[in-house]
Short mmCIF file of C-alpha atoms in Angstrom, two decimals:
data_model
loop_
_atom_site.label_atom_id
_atom_site.label_comp_id
_atom_site.label_asym_id
_atom_site.label_seq_id
_atom_site.Cartn_x
_atom_site.Cartn_y
_atom_site.Cartn_z
CA MET A 379 34.19 -47.29 14.60
CA SER A 380 35.22 -44.28 12.55
CA GLU A 381 34.46 -40.74 13.64
CA GLY A 382 31.94 -40.31 10.81
CA LEU A 383 30.04 -43.40 11.85
CA ALA A 384 30.06 -42.38 15.48
CA ASP A 385 28.61 -39.01 14.56
CA SER A 386 25.88 -40.79 12.64
CA GLY A 387 24.96 -42.87 15.65
CA GLU A 388 24.78 -39.76 17.86
CA ALA A 389 22.56 -38.01 15.33
CA ALA A 390 20.20 -40.97 15.29
CA ALA A 391 20.06 -40.93 19.07
CA ASP A 392 19.20 -37.24 19.10
CA GLY A 393 16.38 -37.64 16.58
CA GLY A 394 14.95 -40.95 17.75
CA THR A 395 15.87 -44.48 16.80
CA ALA A 396 17.07 -45.38 13.33
CA ALA A 397 14.03 -47.62 12.94
CA ASP A 398 11.82 -44.54 13.22
CA GLU A 399 13.54 -42.89 10.26
CA PRO A 400 12.53 -43.52 6.63
CA PRO A 401 14.35 -46.31 4.82
CA VAL A 402 17.43 -45.48 2.78
CA VAL A 403 17.81 -46.66 -0.80
CA VAL A 404 21.43 -46.61 -1.93
CA LYS A 405 22.37 -46.88 -5.59
CA VAL A 406 25.89 -48.22 -6.04
CA GLY A 407 27.35 -47.62 -9.48
CA GLY A 408 28.76 -50.26 -11.72
CA ALA A 409 31.70 -48.39 -13.28
CA LYS A 410 35.30 -49.26 -12.37
CA ALA A 411 35.80 -45.79 -10.92
CA VAL A 412 33.25 -46.50 -8.19
CA ASP A 413 34.60 -48.52 -5.25
CA PRO A 414 31.75 -50.22 -3.35
CA ALA A 415 33.85 -50.92 -0.24
CA GLY A 416 32.86 -47.75 1.58
CA ALA A 417 29.19 -48.30 0.84
CA VAL A 418 29.38 -51.87 2.13
CA GLY A 419 30.82 -50.67 5.44
CA ASP A 420 28.23 -47.92 5.77
CA VAL A 421 25.32 -50.25 5.03
CA ALA A 422 26.64 -52.64 7.69
CA HIS A 423 26.76 -49.79 10.20
CA LEU A 424 23.30 -48.48 9.36
CA ALA A 425 21.74 -51.94 9.42
CA ALA A 426 23.40 -52.78 12.74
CA ASN A 427 21.84 -49.63 14.19
CA GLY A 428 18.34 -50.50 12.95
CA ARG A 429 18.16 -48.31 9.83
CA ARG A 430 16.34 -50.04 7.00
CA VAL A 431 18.42 -50.07 3.82
CA VAL A 432 17.81 -51.25 0.26
CA VAL A 433 20.77 -51.41 -2.13
CA VAL A 434 20.32 -51.10 -5.90
CA HIS A 435 23.35 -51.62 -8.11
CA GLY A 436 24.41 -51.13 -11.69
CA GLY A 437 27.07 -53.02 -13.59
CA SER A 438 27.99 -51.38 -16.87
CA THR A 439 31.66 -52.30 -16.95
CA VAL A 440 31.18 -55.96 -16.06
CA VAL A 441 28.33 -56.31 -18.57
CA ASP A 442 30.64 -55.10 -21.33
CA GLU A 443 33.39 -57.46 -20.15
CA VAL A 444 31.04 -60.47 -20.23
CA ILE A 445 29.74 -59.49 -23.67
CA GLU A 446 33.28 -59.28 -25.02
CA ARG A 447 34.27 -62.56 -23.34
CA LEU A 448 31.43 -64.23 -25.22
CA GLY A 449 32.84 -62.97 -28.50
CA MET A 450 30.34 -60.16 -29.03
CA GLU A 451 30.77 -56.41 -29.25
CA PRO A 452 28.84 -54.04 -26.96
CA GLU A 453 26.58 -51.90 -29.12
CA TYR A 454 25.51 -48.41 -28.18
CA VAL A 455 23.01 -46.30 -30.08
CA GLU A 456 21.81 -42.71 -29.91
CA SER A 457 18.17 -42.00 -29.22
CA ALA A 458 16.14 -39.37 -31.05
CA SER A 459 16.59 -37.10 -28.03
CA GLY A 460 20.38 -37.47 -28.12
CA VAL A 461 20.84 -39.94 -25.25
CA ALA A 462 23.39 -42.71 -25.78
CA GLY A 463 22.22 -46.15 -24.72
CA ARG A 464 23.01 -49.82 -24.93
CA PHE A 465 21.15 -51.75 -27.61
CA THR A 466 20.06 -54.96 -25.90
CA ASP A 467 19.15 -57.67 -28.38
CA ALA A 468 18.41 -61.27 -27.33
CA GLU A 469 22.07 -62.35 -27.17
CA THR A 470 23.14 -59.22 -25.33
CA MET A 471 20.28 -59.73 -22.88
CA GLU A 472 21.61 -63.19 -22.02
CA ALA A 473 25.03 -61.72 -21.26
CA PHE A 474 23.42 -58.84 -19.35
CA THR A 475 21.51 -61.25 -17.09
CA MET A 476 24.60 -63.39 -16.54
CA ALA A 477 26.62 -60.37 -15.49
CA MET A 478 24.05 -58.49 -13.43
CA ALA A 479 21.90 -61.07 -11.67
CA GLY A 480 24.34 -63.98 -11.91
CA LYS A 481 27.74 -62.45 -11.14
CA LEU A 482 27.49 -58.94 -9.72
CA ASN A 483 24.43 -59.35 -7.54
CA THR A 484 25.76 -62.58 -6.04
CA GLU A 485 29.22 -61.10 -5.40
CA LEU A 486 27.87 -57.91 -3.87
CA THR A 487 25.42 -59.82 -1.68
CA ALA A 488 28.28 -62.04 -0.50
CA GLY A 489 30.31 -58.91 0.31
CA PHE A 490 27.52 -57.53 2.44
CA ARG A 491 27.08 -60.84 4.24
CA GLU A 492 30.82 -60.97 4.95
CA ALA A 493 30.44 -57.51 6.51
CA GLY A 494 27.70 -58.82 8.81
CA VAL A 495 24.71 -57.64 6.80
CA ASP A 496 21.80 -60.08 6.45
CA ALA A 497 21.61 -59.35 2.72
CA VAL A 498 19.21 -60.95 0.24
CA GLY A 499 20.01 -60.70 -3.47
CA LEU A 500 17.11 -60.06 -5.84
CA SER A 501 16.72 -59.24 -9.49
CA GLY A 502 13.87 -57.05 -10.63
CA VAL A 503 12.15 -60.16 -11.98
CA ASP A 504 11.95 -61.87 -8.57
CA GLY A 505 8.46 -61.54 -7.16
CA GLY A 506 7.68 -58.98 -9.87
CA LEU A 507 9.86 -56.57 -7.90
CA LEU A 508 10.36 -54.18 -10.82
CA SER A 509 7.76 -54.43 -13.55
CA GLY A 510 6.62 -52.67 -16.67
CA PRO A 511 5.98 -53.13 -20.39
CA ARG A 512 8.79 -54.42 -22.58
CA LYS A 513 9.98 -52.14 -25.35
CA SER A 514 10.82 -54.30 -28.35
CA ALA A 515 11.51 -51.40 -30.73
CA ILE A 516 13.32 -48.13 -30.15
CA ARG A 517 13.86 -44.92 -32.09
CA VAL A 518 17.51 -44.26 -32.85
CA VAL A 519 19.62 -41.88 -34.91
CA GLU A 520 22.15 -43.42 -37.32
CA ASP A 521 24.23 -41.26 -39.66
CA GLY A 522 21.95 -38.34 -38.87
CA LYS A 523 18.80 -40.24 -39.82
CA LYS A 524 16.04 -41.39 -37.49
CA LYS A 525 15.35 -45.12 -37.65
CA ILE A 526 13.44 -47.81 -35.79
CA ARG A 527 15.51 -50.65 -34.33
CA ARG A 528 13.61 -53.81 -33.46
CA GLY A 529 14.53 -56.76 -31.24
CA GLU A 530 15.24 -54.56 -28.20
CA HIS A 531 14.91 -55.93 -24.66
CA SER A 532 14.39 -52.89 -22.45
CA GLY A 533 11.60 -51.54 -20.30
CA ARG A 534 10.41 -48.67 -18.19
CA ILE A 535 9.44 -49.47 -14.61
CA GLU A 536 5.78 -48.84 -13.91
CA SER A 537 5.34 -50.78 -10.67
CA VAL A 538 7.42 -51.82 -7.67
CA ASN A 539 6.52 -54.68 -5.34
CA ALA A 540 6.94 -52.56 -2.24
CA ASP A 541 5.25 -55.22 -0.08
CA LEU A 542 8.07 -57.66 -0.89
CA LEU A 543 10.72 -55.14 0.11
CA SER A 544 8.84 -53.95 3.19
CA GLY A 545 8.41 -57.53 4.37
CA LEU A 546 12.12 -58.25 4.02
CA LEU A 547 13.04 -55.01 5.77
CA ALA A 548 10.61 -55.74 8.62
CA ASP A 549 12.27 -59.12 9.10
CA GLY A 550 15.71 -57.52 9.34
CA TYR A 551 16.97 -58.30 5.86
CA THR A 552 18.77 -55.90 3.52
CA PRO A 553 17.60 -56.37 -0.08
CA VAL A 554 20.28 -56.04 -2.76
CA VAL A 555 18.49 -55.36 -6.05
CA SER A 556 19.69 -55.39 -9.63
CA PRO A 557 18.25 -55.31 -13.13
CA PRO A 558 16.89 -57.03 -15.18
CA MET A 559 13.28 -56.07 -14.61
CA GLU A 560 10.11 -57.98 -15.40
CA GLY A 561 9.12 -56.98 -18.92
CA LYS A 562 5.47 -57.59 -19.66
CA GLU A 563 4.63 -58.62 -23.21
CA GLY A 564 1.43 -57.64 -24.98
CA ASP A 565 0.25 -61.27 -24.93
CA GLY A 566 0.64 -61.55 -21.15
CA GLY A 567 4.08 -63.15 -21.25
CA VAL A 568 7.02 -62.10 -19.09
CA THR A 569 10.52 -61.41 -20.46
CA PRO A 570 13.55 -60.25 -18.43
CA VAL A 571 14.60 -56.88 -19.86
CA ASN A 572 17.20 -54.21 -19.28
CA THR A 573 16.41 -51.12 -17.23
CA ASP A 574 18.42 -48.18 -15.93
CA ALA A 575 19.78 -48.79 -12.41
CA ASP A 576 19.51 -45.13 -11.31
CA ARG A 577 15.86 -45.03 -12.32
CA ALA A 578 15.28 -48.43 -10.71
CA ALA A 579 16.65 -47.02 -7.45
CA ALA A 580 14.41 -43.98 -7.89
CA ALA A 581 11.34 -46.17 -8.37
CA VAL A 582 12.17 -48.19 -5.25
CA ALA A 583 12.80 -45.07 -3.16
CA GLY A 584 9.53 -43.52 -4.28
CA ALA A 585 7.54 -46.66 -3.54
CA LEU A 586 9.03 -46.95 -0.04
CA GLY A 587 8.97 -43.23 0.78
CA ALA A 588 12.71 -43.60 1.33
CA ASP A 589 15.66 -41.25 1.23
CA LEU A 590 17.69 -41.95 -1.90
CA VAL A 591 21.48 -41.78 -2.10
CA LEU A 592 22.92 -41.98 -5.63
CA LEU A 593 26.61 -42.78 -5.29
CA THR A 594 28.93 -41.92 -8.15
CA ASP A 595 32.59 -40.97 -8.65
CA VAL A 596 32.24 -37.21 -8.23
CA ALA A 597 31.20 -35.11 -5.24
CA GLY A 598 27.81 -34.14 -6.67
CA VAL A 599 26.46 -31.76 -9.30
CA TYR A 600 28.88 -28.97 -10.25
CA ALA A 601 27.67 -25.60 -11.54
CA ASP A 602 30.71 -25.80 -13.82
CA PRO A 603 31.12 -29.49 -14.70
CA ASP A 604 34.88 -28.99 -15.07
CA ASP A 605 35.35 -27.30 -11.69
CA PRO A 606 34.89 -29.39 -8.51
CA ASP A 607 34.92 -26.19 -6.47
CA THR A 608 31.48 -25.27 -7.89
CA LEU A 609 29.55 -28.02 -6.10
CA ILE A 610 25.83 -27.24 -5.78
CA GLU A 611 25.11 -28.31 -2.22
CA SER A 612 21.32 -28.26 -2.23
CA ALA A 613 18.14 -27.53 -4.15
CA ALA A 614 14.97 -26.86 -2.20
CA THR A 615 13.01 -24.65 -4.62
CA PRO A 616 12.00 -25.02 -8.28
CA ASP A 617 14.47 -22.31 -9.29
CA GLU A 618 17.30 -24.10 -7.49
CA LEU A 619 16.30 -27.37 -9.12
CA ALA A 620 16.34 -25.67 -12.53
CA ALA A 621 19.91 -24.58 -11.84
CA VAL A 622 20.85 -28.18 -11.03
CA GLU A 623 19.19 -29.39 -14.24
CA ASP A 624 21.06 -26.80 -16.30
CA ALA A 625 24.38 -27.80 -14.74
CA ALA A 626 23.93 -31.56 -15.11
CA GLU A 627 25.70 -32.86 -18.20
CA GLY A 628 26.25 -36.35 -19.55
CA PHE A 629 25.80 -39.09 -16.98
CA MET A 630 24.80 -36.55 -14.34
CA GLY A 631 21.70 -35.58 -16.29
CA LYS A 632 20.38 -39.11 -15.85
CA LYS A 633 20.96 -38.94 -12.10
CA VAL A 634 19.08 -35.66 -11.83
CA MET A 635 16.22 -37.21 -13.82
CA ALA A 636 16.22 -40.15 -11.40
CA ALA A 637 16.18 -37.75 -8.46
CA GLU A 638 13.09 -36.00 -9.80
CA GLU A 639 11.35 -39.33 -10.42
CA ALA A 640 12.11 -40.49 -6.88
CA LEU A 641 10.76 -37.28 -5.34
CA SER A 642 7.65 -37.37 -7.53
CA GLY A 643 7.09 -40.97 -6.47
CA GLY A 644 7.22 -40.26 -2.74
CA SER A 645 10.86 -39.96 -1.67
CA GLY A 646 11.56 -37.17 0.80
CA ARG A 647 15.03 -36.25 -0.43
CA VAL A 648 17.71 -37.40 -2.85
CA VAL A 649 21.46 -36.99 -2.44
CA ILE A 650 23.96 -37.33 -5.28
CA ALA A 651 27.33 -37.95 -3.67
CA ASP A 652 30.81 -39.43 -3.96
CA ALA A 653 31.12 -43.20 -3.43
CA ASN A 654 34.87 -43.02 -2.92
CA VAL A 655 35.06 -40.89 0.23
CA ARG A 656 35.14 -42.12 3.81
CA ASP A 657 31.71 -43.28 5.03
CA PRO A 658 29.99 -42.20 1.78
CA ILE A 659 26.37 -42.93 2.75
CA VAL A 660 26.62 -41.45 6.23
CA ALA A 661 28.37 -38.41 4.73
CA ALA A 662 25.64 -38.01 2.12
CA LEU A 663 22.85 -38.25 4.68
CA GLY A 664 24.76 -35.72 6.77
CA GLY A 665 24.91 -33.08 4.06
CA ALA A 666 27.73 -34.04 1.70
CA GLY A 667 27.09 -34.00 -2.02
CA THR A 668 24.11 -32.39 -3.72
CA THR A 669 20.81 -32.76 -1.85
CA VAL A 670 17.54 -32.27 -3.72
CA GLU A 671 14.53 -31.81 -1.45
CA ARG A 672 10.96 -32.76 -2.32
CA SER A 673 10.02 -29.08 -2.08
CA ALA A 674 12.16 -28.44 -5.16
CA LEU A 675 9.40 -29.93 -7.32
CA GLY A 676 7.02 -27.16 -6.25
CA ASP A 677 3.51 -27.81 -7.54
CA ASP A 678 4.76 -30.93 -9.35
CA ALA A 679 5.37 -32.77 -6.06
CA ASP A 680 2.17 -34.75 -6.49
CA GLY A 681 3.33 -38.17 -7.58
CA ASP A 682 3.35 -37.52 -11.33
CA ASP A 683 6.15 -39.01 -13.39
CA ALA A 684 8.96 -36.51 -13.43
CA ASP A 685 10.15 -37.09 -16.95
CA GLY A 686 6.74 -36.97 -18.54
CA ASP A 687 6.74 -39.06 -21.66
CA GLY A 688 8.72 -42.16 -20.77
CA ASP A 689 9.28 -43.05 -24.41
CA ASP A 690 13.03 -42.68 -24.58
CA ALA A 691 13.78 -46.38 -24.81
CA THR A 692 17.53 -46.10 -25.00
CA GLY A 693 17.47 -43.99 -21.86
CA ASP A 694 16.00 -47.00 -20.09
CA GLY A 695 19.07 -49.15 -20.57
CA ASP A 696 21.55 -50.12 -17.89
CA ASP A 697 23.31 -47.32 -16.09
CA ALA A 698 26.28 -47.10 -18.44
CA ALA A 699 24.08 -46.97 -21.50
CA ALA A 700 21.93 -44.27 -20.09
CA GLU A 701 24.89 -42.30 -18.85
CA THR A 702 26.99 -42.20 -22.01
CA GLY A 703 29.66 -44.66 -20.98
CA GLY A 704 29.25 -44.88 -17.24
CA GLU A 705 30.06 -42.88 -14.15
CA THR A 706 33.36 -41.44 -15.24
CA ALA A 707 32.52 -37.82 -15.87
#
């Protein structure tokens, strides 16, 4: 056992058993720059010591690879609010589901099981795990003009089947969750649709009252995005949260939005941290990265939706789409 993991076990012993602590939701990124190996080892350690863990993963790079292998071109559009996102038409949605639920979720679940974790792979459609209305049309900007694009398959999560996750956790399983989500049609039908993996993790963490760890390929939020020495270690007040929001650019802005949504939904704290360090989850829970406390929401810490309007359809795409090309910044 590594020193970091041993320290984690001692901390749990000092503060009670791991089973007495809130669950941990870990979002593992889908970009090539994010190595999941460290997270797999950490989840195995936490689960072996009784900590309840839910893993949510993205898959931007592999989705693009599958789309190209099928002879299509990935298409990204810009929303009216300036957010770049994947346009997911019917053909793209087929490739998205193949890559996310078919390939990535199965491979990651197998990796956890090889590491000794009793992992169960789930898409957001299974058991209505992640559910909300489908958005079939989105507002985009093309050549400086605002337009409506139809045929979209995306959605914004409005409900989480927390009972399903809680039941699995109580039975000792570790759920491994991926988009697509259950998109509800106006006529009562159900269509698998694309949703942002960071915000999916936020929704799950809020529903479970869990700590949320958003793993990426940088150490956290930097006051100067070009200077790793300016890491913002924590935000516990509204003013400190405002400073984090101001500093978050590109893909990091989406992670900060997800953090606020998780805290508004019921999560106690959110940590944005580096996936590629030793024992990344244990390190994040121990203070590495940027920690945003529930108190940072101030009077808004009442369960309201952090982002307010929820109508930025392209911002609800998979993690790469929402983060302007993935977790590489």
